[in-house]
Tab-separated table of C-alpha atoms in Angstrom:
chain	number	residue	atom	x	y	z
A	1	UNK	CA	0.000	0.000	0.000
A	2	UNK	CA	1.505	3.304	-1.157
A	3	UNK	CA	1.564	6.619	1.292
A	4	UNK	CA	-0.691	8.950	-0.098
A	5	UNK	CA	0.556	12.243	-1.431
A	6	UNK	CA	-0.324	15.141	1.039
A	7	UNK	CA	-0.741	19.007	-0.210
A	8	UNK	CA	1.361	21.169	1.259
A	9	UNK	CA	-1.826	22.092	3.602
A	10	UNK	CA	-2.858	18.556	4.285
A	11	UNK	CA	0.703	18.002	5.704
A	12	UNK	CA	0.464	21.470	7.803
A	13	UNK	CA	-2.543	20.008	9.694
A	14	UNK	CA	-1.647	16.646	10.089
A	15	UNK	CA	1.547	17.722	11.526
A	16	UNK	CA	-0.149	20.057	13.775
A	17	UNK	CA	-2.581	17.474	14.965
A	18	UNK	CA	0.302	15.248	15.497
A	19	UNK	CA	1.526	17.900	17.526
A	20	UNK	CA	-1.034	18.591	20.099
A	21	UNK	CA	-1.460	15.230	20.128
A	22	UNK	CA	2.208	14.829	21.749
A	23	UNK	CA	1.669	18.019	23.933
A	24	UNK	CA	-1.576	16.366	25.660
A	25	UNK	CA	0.093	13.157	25.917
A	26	UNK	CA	2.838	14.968	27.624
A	27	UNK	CA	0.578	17.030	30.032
A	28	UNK	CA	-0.529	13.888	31.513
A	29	UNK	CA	2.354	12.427	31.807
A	30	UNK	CA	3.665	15.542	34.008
A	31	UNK	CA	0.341	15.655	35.821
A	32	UNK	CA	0.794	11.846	36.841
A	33	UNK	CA	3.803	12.399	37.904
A	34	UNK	CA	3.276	15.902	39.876
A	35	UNK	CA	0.402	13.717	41.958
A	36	UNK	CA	-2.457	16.405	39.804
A	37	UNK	CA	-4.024	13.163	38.524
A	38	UNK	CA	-3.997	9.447	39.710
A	39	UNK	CA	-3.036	6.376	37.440
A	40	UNK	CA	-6.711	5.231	38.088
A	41	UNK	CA	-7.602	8.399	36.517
A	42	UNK	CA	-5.582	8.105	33.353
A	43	UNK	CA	-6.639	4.542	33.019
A	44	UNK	CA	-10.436	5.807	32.554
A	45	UNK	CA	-9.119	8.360	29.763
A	46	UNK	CA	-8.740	5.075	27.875
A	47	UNK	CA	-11.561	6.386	25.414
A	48	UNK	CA	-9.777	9.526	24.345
A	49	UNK	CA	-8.437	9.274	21.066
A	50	UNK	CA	-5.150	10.858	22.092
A	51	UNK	CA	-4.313	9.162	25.852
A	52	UNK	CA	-5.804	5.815	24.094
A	53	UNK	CA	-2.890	5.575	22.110
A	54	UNK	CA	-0.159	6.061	25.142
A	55	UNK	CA	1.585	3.111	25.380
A	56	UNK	CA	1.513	1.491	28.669
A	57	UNK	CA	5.322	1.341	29.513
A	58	UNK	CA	5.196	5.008	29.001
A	59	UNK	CA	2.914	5.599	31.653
A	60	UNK	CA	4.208	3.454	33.792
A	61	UNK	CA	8.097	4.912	33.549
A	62	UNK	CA	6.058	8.380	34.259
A	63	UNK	CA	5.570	7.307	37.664
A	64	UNK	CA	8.144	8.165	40.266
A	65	UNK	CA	9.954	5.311	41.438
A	66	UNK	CA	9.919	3.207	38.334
A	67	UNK	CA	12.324	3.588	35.623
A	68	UNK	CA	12.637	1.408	32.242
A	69	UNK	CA	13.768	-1.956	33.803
A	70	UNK	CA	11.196	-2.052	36.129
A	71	UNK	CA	8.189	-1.088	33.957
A	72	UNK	CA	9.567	-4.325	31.962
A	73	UNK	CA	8.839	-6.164	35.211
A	74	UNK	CA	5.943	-5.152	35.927
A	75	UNK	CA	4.751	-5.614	32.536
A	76	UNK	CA	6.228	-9.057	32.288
A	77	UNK	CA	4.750	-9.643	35.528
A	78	UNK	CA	1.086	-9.047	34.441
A	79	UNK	CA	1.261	-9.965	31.352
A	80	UNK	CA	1.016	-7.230	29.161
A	81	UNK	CA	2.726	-7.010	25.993
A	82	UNK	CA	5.667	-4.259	25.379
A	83	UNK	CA	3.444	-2.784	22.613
A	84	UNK	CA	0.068	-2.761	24.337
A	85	UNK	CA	-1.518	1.051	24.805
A	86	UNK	CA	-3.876	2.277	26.821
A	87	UNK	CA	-7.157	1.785	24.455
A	88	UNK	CA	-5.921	-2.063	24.429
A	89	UNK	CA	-6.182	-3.231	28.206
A	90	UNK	CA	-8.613	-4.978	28.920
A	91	UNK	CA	-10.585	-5.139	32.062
A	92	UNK	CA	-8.482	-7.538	33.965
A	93	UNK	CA	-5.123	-6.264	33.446
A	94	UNK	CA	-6.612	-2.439	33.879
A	95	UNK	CA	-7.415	-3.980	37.919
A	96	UNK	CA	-4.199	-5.871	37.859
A	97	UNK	CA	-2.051	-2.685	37.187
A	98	UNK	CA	-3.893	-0.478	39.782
A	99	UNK	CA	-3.405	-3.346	41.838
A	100	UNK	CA	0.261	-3.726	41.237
A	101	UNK	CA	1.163	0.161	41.143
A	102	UNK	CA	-1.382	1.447	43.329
């Protein structure tokens, strides 16, 4: 399947989409980690379009105490997969990883 060709405009936008996209991502990220928001609270902002797509190592390494190697424990632990994101937990491992990290 070839890329399709954007205009000059249609690249603007998507690249500022992809932007914001990044900055929100990044906003909870420092709000999880200031204590602003729990990780029971970004686990129900599943459904966003934008935090859905955080991958779940991410968000784990955002919490203070846990670095890469152990959010590749934990991980392994529950049984999540490296590339699993937010929008793909299911119900089990969401109550797991409060569990866990909570």
């Amino acid at each position: 399947m070839a890329i399709p060709q954007l205009s000059p405009e249609d690249r603007a936008q998507a690249l500022e989409k992809a932007k914001a996209a990044r900055i929100k991502r990044a906003e909870v990220r420092d709000n999880l980690k200031s204590g602003k928001i729990s990780l029971a609270d970004v686990l129900a902002m599943r459904d966003d379009p934008v935090i859905g797509r955080m991958k779940v190592s991410t968000l784990i390494e955002t919490l203070p105490g846990y670095g890469k190697a152990k959010a590749e424990k934990v991980m392994k632990e529950l049984q999540i997969a490296e590339s699993r994101r937010l929008r793909g937990l299911g119900e089990r491992q969401r109550a797991a990883l409060l569990e866990r990290l909570v």
